mmCIF file of C-alpha atoms in Angstrom:
data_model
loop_
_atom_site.group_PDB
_atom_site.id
_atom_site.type_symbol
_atom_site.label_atom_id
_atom_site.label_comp_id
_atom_site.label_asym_id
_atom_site.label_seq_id
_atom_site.Cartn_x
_atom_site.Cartn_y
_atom_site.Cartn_z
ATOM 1 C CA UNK A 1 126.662 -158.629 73.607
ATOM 2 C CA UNK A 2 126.231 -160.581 77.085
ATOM 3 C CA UNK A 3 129.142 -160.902 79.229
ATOM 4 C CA UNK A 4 128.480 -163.603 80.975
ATOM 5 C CA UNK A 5 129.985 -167.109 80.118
ATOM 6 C CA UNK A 6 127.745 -169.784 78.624
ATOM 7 C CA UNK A 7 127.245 -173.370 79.537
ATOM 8 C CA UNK A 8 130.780 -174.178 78.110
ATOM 9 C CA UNK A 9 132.666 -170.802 78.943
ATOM 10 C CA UNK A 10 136.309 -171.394 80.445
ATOM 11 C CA UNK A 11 134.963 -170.994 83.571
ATOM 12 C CA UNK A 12 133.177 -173.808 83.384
ATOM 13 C CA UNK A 13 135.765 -175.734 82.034
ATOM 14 C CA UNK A 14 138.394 -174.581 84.782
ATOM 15 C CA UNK A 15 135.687 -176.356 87.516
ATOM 16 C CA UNK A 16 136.126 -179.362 85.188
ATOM 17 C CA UNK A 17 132.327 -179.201 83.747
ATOM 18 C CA UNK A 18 133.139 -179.030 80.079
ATOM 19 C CA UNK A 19 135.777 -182.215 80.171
ATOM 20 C CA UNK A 20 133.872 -185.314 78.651
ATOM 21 C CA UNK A 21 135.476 -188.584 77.683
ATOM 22 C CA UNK A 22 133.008 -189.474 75.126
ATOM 23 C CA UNK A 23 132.522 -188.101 71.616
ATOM 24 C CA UNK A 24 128.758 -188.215 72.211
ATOM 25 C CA UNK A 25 128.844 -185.753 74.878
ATOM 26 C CA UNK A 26 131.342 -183.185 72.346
ATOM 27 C CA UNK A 27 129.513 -183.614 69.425
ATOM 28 C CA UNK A 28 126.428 -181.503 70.475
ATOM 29 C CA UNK A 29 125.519 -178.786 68.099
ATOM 30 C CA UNK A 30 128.572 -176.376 66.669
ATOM 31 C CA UNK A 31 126.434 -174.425 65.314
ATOM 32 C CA UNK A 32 123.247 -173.973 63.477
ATOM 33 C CA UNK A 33 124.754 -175.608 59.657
ATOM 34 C CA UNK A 34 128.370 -176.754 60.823
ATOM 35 C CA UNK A 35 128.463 -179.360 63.513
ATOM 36 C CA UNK A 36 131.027 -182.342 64.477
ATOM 37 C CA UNK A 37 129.251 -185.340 64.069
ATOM 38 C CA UNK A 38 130.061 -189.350 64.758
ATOM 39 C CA UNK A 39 130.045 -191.206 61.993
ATOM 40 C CA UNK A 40 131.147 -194.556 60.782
ATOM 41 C CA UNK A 41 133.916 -194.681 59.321
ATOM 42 C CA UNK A 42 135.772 -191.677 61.154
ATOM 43 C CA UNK A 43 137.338 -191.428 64.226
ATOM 44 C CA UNK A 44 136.035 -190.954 67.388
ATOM 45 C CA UNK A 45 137.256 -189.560 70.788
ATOM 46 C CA UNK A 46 137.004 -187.561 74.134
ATOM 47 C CA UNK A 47 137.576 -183.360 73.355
ATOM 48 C CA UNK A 48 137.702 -180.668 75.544
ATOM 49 C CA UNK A 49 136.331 -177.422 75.190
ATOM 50 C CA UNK A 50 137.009 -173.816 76.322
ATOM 51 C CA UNK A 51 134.500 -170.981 74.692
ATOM 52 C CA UNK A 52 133.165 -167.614 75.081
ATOM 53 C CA UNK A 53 130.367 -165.720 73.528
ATOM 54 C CA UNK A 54 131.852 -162.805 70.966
ATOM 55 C CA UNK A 55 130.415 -161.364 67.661
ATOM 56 C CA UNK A 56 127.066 -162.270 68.750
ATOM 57 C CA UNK A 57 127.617 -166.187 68.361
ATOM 58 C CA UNK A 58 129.826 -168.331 70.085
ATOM 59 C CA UNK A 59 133.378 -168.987 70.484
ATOM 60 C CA UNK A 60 135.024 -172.286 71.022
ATOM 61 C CA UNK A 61 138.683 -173.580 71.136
ATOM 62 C CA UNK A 62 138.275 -177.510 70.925
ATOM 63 C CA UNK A 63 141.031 -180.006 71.478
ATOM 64 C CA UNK A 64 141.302 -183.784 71.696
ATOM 65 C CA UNK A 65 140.947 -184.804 75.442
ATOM 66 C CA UNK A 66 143.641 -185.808 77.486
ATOM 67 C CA UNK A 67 146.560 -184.087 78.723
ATOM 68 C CA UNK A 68 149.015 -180.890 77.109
ATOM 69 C CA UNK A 69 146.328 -178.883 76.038
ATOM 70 C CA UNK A 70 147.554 -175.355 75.408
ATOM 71 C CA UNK A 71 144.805 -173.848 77.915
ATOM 72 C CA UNK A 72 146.921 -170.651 78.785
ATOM 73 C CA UNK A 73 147.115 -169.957 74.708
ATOM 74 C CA UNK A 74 143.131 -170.941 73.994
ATOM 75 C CA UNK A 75 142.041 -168.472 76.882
ATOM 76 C CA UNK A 76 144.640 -165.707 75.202
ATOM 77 C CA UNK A 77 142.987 -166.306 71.624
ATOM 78 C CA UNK A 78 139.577 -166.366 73.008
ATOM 79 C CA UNK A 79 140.526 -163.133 74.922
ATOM 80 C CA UNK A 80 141.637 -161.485 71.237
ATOM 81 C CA UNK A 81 138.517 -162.182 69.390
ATOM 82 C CA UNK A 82 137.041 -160.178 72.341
ATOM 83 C CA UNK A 83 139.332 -157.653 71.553
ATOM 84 C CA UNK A 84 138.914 -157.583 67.677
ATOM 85 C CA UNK A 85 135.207 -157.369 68.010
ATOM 86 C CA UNK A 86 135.616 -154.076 69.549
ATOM 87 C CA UNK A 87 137.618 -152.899 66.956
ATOM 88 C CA UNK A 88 135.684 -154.234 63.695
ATOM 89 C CA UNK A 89 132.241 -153.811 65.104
ATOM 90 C CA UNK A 90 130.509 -150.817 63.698
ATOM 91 C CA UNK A 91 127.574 -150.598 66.260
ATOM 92 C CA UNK A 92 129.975 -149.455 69.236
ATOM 93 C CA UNK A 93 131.199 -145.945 68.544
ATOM 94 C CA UNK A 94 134.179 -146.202 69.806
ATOM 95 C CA UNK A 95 135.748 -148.488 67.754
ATOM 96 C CA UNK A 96 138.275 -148.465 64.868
ATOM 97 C CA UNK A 97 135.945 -149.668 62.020
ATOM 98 C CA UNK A 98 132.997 -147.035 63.494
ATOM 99 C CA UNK A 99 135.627 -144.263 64.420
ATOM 100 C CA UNK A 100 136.483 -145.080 59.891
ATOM 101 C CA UNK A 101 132.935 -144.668 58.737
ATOM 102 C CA UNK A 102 132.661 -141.681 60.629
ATOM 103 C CA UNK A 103 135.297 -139.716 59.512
ATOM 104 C CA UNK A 104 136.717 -141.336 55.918
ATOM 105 C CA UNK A 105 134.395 -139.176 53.770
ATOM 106 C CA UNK A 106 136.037 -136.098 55.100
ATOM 107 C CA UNK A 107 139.545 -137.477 54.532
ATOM 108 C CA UNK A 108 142.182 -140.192 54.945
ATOM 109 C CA UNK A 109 141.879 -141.593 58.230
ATOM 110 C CA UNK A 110 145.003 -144.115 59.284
ATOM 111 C CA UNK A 111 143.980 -147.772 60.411
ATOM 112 C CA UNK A 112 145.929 -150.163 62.493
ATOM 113 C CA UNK A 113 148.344 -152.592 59.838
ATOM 114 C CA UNK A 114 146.291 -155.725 60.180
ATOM 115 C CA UNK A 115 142.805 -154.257 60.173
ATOM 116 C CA UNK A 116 144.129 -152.406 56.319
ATOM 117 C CA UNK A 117 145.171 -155.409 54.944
ATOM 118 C CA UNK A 118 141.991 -157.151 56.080
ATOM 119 C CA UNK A 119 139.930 -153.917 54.549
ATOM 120 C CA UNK A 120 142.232 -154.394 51.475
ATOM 121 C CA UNK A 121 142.069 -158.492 51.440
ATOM 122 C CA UNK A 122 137.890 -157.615 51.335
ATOM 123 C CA UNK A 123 138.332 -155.181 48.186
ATOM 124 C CA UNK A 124 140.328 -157.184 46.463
ATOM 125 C CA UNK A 125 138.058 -160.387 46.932
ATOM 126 C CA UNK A 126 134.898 -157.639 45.925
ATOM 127 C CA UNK A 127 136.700 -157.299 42.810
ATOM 128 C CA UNK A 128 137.701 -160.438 41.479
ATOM 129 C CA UNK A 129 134.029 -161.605 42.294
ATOM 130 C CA UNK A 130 132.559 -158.620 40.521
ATOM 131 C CA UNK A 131 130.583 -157.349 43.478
ATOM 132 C CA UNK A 132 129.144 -160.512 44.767
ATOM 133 C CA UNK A 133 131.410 -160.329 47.816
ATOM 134 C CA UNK A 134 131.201 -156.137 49.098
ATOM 135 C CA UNK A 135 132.324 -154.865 52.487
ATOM 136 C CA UNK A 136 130.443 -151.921 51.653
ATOM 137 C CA UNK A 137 126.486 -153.901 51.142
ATOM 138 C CA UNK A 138 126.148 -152.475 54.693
ATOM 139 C CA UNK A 139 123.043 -149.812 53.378
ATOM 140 C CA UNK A 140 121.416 -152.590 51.431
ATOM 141 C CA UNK A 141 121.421 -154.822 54.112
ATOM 142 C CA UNK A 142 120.585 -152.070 56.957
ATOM 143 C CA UNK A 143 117.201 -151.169 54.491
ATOM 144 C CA UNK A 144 116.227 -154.609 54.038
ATOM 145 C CA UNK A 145 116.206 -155.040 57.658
ATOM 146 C CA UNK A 146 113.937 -151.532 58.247
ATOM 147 C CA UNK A 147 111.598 -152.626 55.801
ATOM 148 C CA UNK A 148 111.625 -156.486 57.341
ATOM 149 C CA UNK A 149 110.806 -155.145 60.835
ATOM 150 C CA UNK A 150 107.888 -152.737 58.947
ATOM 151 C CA UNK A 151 106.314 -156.055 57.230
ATOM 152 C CA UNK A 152 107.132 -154.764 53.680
ATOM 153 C CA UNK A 153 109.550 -154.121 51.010
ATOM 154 C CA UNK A 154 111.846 -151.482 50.623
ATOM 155 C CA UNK A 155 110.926 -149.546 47.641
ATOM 156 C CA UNK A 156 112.603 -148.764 44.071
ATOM 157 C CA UNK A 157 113.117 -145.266 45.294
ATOM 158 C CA UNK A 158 114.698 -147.029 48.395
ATOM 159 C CA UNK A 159 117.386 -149.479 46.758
ATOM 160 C CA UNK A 160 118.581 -147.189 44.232
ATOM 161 C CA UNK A 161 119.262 -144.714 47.290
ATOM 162 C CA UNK A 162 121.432 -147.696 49.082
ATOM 163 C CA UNK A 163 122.739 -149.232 45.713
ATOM 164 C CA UNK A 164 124.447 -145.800 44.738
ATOM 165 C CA UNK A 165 126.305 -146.043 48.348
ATOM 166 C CA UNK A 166 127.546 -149.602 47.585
ATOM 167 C CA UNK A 167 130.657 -150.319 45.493
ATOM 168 C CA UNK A 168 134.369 -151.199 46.621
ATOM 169 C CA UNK A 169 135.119 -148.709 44.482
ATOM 170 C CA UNK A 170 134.735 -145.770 46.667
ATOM 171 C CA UNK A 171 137.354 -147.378 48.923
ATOM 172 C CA UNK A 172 140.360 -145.382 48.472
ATOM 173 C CA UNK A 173 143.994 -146.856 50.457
ATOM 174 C CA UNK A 174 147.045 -145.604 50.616
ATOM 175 C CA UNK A 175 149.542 -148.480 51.182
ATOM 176 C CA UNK A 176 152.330 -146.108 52.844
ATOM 177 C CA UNK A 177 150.958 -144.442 55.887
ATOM 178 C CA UNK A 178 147.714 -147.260 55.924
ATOM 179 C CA UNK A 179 144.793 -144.763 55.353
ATOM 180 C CA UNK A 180 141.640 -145.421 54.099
ATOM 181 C CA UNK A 181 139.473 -142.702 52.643
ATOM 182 C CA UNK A 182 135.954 -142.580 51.271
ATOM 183 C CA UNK A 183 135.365 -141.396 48.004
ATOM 184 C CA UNK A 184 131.973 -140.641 48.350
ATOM 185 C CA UNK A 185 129.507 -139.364 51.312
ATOM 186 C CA UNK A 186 127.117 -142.360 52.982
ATOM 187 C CA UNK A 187 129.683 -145.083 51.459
ATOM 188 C CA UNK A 188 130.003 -147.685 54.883
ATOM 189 C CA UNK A 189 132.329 -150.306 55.543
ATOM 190 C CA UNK A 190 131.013 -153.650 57.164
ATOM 191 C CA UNK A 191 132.759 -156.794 58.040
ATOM 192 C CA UNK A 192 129.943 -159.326 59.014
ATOM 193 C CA UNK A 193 130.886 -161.827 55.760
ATOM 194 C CA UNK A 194 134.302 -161.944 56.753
ATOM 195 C CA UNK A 195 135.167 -160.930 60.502
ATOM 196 C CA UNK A 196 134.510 -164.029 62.421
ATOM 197 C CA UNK A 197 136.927 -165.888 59.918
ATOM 198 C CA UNK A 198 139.786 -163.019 60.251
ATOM 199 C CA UNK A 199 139.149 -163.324 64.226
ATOM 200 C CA UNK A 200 139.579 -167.261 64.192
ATOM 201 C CA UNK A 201 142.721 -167.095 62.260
ATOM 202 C CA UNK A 202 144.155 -164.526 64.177
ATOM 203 C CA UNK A 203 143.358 -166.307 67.151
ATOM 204 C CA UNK A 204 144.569 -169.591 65.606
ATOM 205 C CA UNK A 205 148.457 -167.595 65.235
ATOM 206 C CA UNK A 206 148.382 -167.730 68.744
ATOM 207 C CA UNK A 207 147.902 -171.581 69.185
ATOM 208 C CA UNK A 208 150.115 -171.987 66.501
ATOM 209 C CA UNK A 209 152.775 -170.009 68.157
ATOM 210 C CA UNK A 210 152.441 -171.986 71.519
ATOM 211 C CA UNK A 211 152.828 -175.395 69.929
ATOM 212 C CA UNK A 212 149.608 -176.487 69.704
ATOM 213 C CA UNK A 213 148.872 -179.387 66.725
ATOM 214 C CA UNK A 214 145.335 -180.802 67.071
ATOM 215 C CA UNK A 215 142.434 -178.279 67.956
ATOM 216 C CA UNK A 216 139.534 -176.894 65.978
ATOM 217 C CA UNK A 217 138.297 -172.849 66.329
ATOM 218 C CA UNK A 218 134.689 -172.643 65.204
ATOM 219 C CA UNK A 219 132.707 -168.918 65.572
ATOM 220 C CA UNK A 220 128.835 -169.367 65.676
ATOM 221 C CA UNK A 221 126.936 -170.595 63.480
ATOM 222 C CA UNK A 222 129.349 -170.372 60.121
ATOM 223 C CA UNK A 223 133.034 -170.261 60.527
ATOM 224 C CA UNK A 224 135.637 -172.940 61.293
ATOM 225 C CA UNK A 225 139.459 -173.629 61.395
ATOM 226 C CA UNK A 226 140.988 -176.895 62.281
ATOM 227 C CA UNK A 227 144.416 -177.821 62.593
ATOM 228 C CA UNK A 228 145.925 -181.550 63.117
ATOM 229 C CA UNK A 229 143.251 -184.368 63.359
ATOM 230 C CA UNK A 230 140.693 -185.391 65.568
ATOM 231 C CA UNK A 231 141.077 -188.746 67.432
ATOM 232 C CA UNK A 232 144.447 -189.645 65.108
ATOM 233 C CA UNK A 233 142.432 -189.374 62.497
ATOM 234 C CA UNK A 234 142.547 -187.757 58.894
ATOM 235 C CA UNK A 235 141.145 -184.103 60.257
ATOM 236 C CA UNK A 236 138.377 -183.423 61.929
ATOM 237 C CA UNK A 237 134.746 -184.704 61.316
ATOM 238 C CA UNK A 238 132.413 -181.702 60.588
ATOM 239 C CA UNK A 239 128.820 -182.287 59.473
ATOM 240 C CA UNK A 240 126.738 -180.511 57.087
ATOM 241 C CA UNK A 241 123.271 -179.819 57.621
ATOM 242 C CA UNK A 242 120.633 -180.780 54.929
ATOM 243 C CA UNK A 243 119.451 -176.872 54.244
ATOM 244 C CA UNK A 244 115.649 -178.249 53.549
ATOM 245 C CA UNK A 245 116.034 -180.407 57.203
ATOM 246 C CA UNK A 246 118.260 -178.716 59.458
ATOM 247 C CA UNK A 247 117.294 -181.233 61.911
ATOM 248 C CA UNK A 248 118.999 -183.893 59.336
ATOM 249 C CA UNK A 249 123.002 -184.051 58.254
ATOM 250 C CA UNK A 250 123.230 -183.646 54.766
ATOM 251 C CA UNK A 251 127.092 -184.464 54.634
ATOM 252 C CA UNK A 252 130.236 -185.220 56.539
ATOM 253 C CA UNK A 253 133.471 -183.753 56.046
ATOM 254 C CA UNK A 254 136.809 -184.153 56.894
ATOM 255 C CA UNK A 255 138.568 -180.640 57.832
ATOM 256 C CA UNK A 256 142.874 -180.658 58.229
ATOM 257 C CA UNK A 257 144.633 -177.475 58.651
ATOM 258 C CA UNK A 258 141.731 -175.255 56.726
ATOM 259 C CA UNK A 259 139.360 -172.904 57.261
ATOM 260 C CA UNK A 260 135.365 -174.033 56.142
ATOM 261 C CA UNK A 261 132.351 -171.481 55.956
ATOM 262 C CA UNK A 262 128.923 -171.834 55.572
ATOM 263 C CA UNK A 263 126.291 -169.692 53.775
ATOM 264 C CA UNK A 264 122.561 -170.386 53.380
ATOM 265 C CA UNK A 265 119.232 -169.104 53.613
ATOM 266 C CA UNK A 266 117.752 -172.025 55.774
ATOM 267 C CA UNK A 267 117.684 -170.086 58.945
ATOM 268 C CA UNK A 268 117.276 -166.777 58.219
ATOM 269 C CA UNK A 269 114.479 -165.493 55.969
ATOM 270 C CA UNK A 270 111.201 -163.542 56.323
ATOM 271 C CA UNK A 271 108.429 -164.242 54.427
ATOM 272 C CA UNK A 272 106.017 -161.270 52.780
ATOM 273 C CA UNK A 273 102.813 -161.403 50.131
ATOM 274 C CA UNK A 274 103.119 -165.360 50.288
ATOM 275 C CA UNK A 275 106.826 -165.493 48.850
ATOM 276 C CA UNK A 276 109.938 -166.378 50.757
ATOM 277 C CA UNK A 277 113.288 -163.799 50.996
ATOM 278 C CA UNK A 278 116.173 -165.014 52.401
ATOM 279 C CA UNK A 279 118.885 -162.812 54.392
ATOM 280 C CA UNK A 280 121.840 -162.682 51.969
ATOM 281 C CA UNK A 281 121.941 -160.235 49.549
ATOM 282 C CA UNK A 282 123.185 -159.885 45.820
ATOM 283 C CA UNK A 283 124.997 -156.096 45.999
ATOM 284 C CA UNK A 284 125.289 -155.894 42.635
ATOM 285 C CA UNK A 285 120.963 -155.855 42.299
ATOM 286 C CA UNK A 286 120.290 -154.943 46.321
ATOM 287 C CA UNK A 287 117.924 -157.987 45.947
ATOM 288 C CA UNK A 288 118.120 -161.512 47.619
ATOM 289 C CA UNK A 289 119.317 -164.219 46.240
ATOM 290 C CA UNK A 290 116.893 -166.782 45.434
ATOM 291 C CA UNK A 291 119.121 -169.721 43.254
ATOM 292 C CA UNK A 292 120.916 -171.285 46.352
ATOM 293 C CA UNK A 293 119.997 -172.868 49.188
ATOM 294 C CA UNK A 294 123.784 -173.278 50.996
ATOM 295 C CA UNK A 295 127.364 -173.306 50.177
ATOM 296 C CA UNK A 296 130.200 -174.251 51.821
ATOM 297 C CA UNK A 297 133.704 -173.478 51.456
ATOM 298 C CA UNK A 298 137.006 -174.583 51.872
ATOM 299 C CA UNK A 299 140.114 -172.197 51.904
ATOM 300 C CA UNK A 300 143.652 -171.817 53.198
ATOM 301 C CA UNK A 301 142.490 -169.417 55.701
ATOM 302 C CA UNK A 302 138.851 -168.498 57.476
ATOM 303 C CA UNK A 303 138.332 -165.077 56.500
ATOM 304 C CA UNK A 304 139.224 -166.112 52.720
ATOM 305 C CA UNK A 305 136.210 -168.911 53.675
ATOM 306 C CA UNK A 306 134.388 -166.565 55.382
ATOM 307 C CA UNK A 307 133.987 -163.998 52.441
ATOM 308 C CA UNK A 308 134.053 -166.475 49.407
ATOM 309 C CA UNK A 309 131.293 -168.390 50.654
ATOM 310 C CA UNK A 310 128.930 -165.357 50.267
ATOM 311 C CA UNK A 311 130.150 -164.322 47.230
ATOM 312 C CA UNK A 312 129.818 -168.194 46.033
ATOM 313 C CA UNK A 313 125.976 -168.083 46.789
ATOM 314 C CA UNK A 314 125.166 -164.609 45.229
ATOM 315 C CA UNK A 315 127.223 -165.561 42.298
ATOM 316 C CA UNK A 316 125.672 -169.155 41.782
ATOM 317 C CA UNK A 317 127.464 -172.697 40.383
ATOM 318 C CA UNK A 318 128.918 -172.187 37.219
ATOM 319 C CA UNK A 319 130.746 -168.768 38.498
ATOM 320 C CA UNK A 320 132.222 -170.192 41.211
ATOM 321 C CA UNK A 321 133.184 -173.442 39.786
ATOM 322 C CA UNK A 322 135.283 -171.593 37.903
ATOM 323 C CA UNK A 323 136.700 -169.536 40.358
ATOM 324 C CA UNK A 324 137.474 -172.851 42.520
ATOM 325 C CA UNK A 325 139.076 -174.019 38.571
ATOM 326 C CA UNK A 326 141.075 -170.573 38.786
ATOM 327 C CA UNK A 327 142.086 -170.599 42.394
ATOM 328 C CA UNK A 328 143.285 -174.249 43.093
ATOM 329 C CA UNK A 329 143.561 -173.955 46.658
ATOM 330 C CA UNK A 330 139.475 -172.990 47.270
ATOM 331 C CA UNK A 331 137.248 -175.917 47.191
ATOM 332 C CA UNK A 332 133.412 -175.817 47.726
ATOM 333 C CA UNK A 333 130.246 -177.780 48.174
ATOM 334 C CA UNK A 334 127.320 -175.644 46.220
ATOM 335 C CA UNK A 335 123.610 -176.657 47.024
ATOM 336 C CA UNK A 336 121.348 -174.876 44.134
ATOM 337 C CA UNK A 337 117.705 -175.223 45.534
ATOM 338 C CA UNK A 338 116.088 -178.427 43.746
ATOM 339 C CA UNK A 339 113.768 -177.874 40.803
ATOM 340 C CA UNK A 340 111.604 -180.300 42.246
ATOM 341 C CA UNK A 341 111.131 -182.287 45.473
ATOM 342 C CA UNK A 342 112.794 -182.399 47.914
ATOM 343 C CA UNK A 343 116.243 -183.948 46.906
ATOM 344 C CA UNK A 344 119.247 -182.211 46.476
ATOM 345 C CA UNK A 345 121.712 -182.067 44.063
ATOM 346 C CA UNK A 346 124.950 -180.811 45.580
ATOM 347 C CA UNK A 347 127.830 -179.719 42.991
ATOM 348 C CA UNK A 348 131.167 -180.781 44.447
ATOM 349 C CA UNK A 349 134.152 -178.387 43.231
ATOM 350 C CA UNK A 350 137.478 -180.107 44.200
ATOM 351 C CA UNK A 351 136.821 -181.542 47.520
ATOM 352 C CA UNK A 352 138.803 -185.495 47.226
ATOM 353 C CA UNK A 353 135.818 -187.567 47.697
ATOM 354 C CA UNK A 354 137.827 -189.381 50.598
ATOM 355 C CA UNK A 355 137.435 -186.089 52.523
ATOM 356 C CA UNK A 356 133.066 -185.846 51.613
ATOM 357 C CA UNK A 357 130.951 -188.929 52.596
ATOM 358 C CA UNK A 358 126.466 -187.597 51.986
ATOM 359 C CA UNK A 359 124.035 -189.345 52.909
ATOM 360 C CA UNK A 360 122.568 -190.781 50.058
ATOM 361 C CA UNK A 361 119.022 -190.393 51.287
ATOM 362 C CA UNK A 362 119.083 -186.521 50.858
ATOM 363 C CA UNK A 363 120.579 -186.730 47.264
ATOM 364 C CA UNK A 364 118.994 -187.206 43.707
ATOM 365 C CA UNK A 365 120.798 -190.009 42.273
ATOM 366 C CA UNK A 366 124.195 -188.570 40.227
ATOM 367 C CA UNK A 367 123.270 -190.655 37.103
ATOM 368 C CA UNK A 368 119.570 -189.154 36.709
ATOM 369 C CA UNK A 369 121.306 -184.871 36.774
ATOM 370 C CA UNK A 370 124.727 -185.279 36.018
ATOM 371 C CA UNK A 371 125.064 -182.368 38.760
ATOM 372 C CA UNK A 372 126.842 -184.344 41.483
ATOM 373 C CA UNK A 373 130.246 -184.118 41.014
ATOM 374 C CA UNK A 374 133.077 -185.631 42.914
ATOM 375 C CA UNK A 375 135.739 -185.130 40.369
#
């Protein structure tokens, strides 16, 4: 992880480089599927910016320009996803998460309060989406990426090693004293599909606690959490890139006092014997998913965002439409890849279509699949 600031770190913004007064100038890319975007019939303003790289992305507190911005609470919230990176990470030895895969197989090992309920908020959300969602997928995707870097495959012999590792149900808590313990050797816990949401809305108690209305958190490419609106508007504008033109904006969408998460396999993929496999993987099979192209979600929090819309893609459009039917405050935008062409059918599961504008360019018409649903 570098430690030097990038071109809009606080330090730049304390010599006044990262003010701008125009929404042209703030509006450059969020992040490789989630941007803030201008467009017509939204709002449009100054922001300022204060951000940090962390979790191998970067972090940015964003607030509507002008003056009483809570800079003393964004630099403490960017200063504590530093410090819960070192503590969920599992490539530093040192730290918490690590120091728990080490040990948990020989016994209970205690955990810090917030990090247990965020390793039991991850096993619970494993189980209600029957394995789509698994903070233990971490030897599936570790031999994916061995046999990526060796130009092949991994093997039959080779998933069923890392499938038989993978299940929440080796995870054994005790609520009392906050131990986890592993209930089987090789069983690893990883938080990459839900960390950068749980350090956003940790981050976001502290600009809650200082006062602060209107800003918008956003880590890397995938995670965001907005509070108030931007420009007096109705939230804050956040685009959606077209997952066949990431160049293009598929959608806008208005985000108020939620947290919004991306997953697709636009960006990440390798290709091998002339077929395409993307990055996110089904741990139920230990094979990638192939029906999706991108899904978005909405939740109450980031982390719930973070981790649903993973499971959401491995589990496909009729499963999670009815877990957004079940679970009334999770809304999502599901893009299946098109069956031909190269227009997209996007399934809409409870966003108001006040708060969703697509371009209509990108779309088949609604009338001609039925599958383009703003109810």
């Amino acid at each position: 992880m570098p430690d030097s600031p990038g071109p809009n770190s606080r330090r730049d913004f304390l010599t006044g480089k990262s003010l701008r007064d125009e929404l042209q100038a703030a509006t450059n890319q969020l992040a490789t599927e989630c941007v803030i975007e201008p467009a017509a019939d939204l709002p449009v303003g100054g922001t300022i910016r204060l951000g940090k790289p962390a979790m191998a992305c970067d972090f940015e507190v964003i607030f509507n320009a002008g003056p009483g911005a809570p800079l003393s609470a964004a630099s403490a919230a960017l200063d504590l996803v530093d410090q819960l990176e070192d503590q969920m990470t599992v490539y530093r030895p040192h730290g918490e998460l690590a120091q728990l895969n080490a040990r948990a197989a020989v016994g209970p090992v205690p955990v810090e309060r917030r990090l247990f309920d965020l390793l039991r908020l991850a096993a619970r959300l494993a189980e209600e989406t029957g394995g789509a969602f698994d903070p233990t997928a971490g030897p599936l995707v570790a031999l994916w990426r061995i046999a990526r870097q060796a130009g092949r495959l991994p093997t039959v012999d080779e998933l069923a090693l890392a499938r038989a590792l993978v299940g929440w149900r080796n995870l054994d808590f005790d609520e009392p004293v906050c131990s986890v313990r592993f209930l089987r050797k090789g069983v690893e816990l990883n938080l990459g599909s839900i960390g950068k949401g749980y350090a956003l809305d940790r981050a976001a108690e502290l600009l809650d606690s200082a006062g602060a209305a209107d800003w918008m958190l956003h880590g890397g490419h995938s995670s965001v959490l907005a509070r108030g609106a931007h420009a007096g508007g109705a939230g804050w504008p956040v685009g959606i890139r077209n997952p066949l033109f990431p160049e293009q904006r598929l959608a806008t969408l208005r985000l108020k006092d939620r947290g919004m998460s991306t997953s697709g396999s636009g960006v990440q993929f390798f290709r091998h014997g002339g077929r395409r496999y993307g990055h996110i993987l089904d741990p139920r099979t230990g094979q990638p998913v192939e029906e999706m192209l991108s899904v978005v979600v909405l939740a109450p929090t980031a982390a719930l965002a973070d981790a649903l819309s993973t499971a959401f893609f491995v589990i496909g459009v009729e499963k999670a439409r009815e877990y957004c039917h079940n679970h009334k405050d999770v809304t999502a935008v599901l893009i299946p890849s098109p069956q031909s062409g190269r227009r997209l059918a996007p399934v809409n599961c409870g966003i108001p279509p006040e708060d969703i504008t697509f371009v209509p360019e990108a779309l088949v018409t609604p009338e001609n699949t039925g599958a383009f649903d703003l109810a």
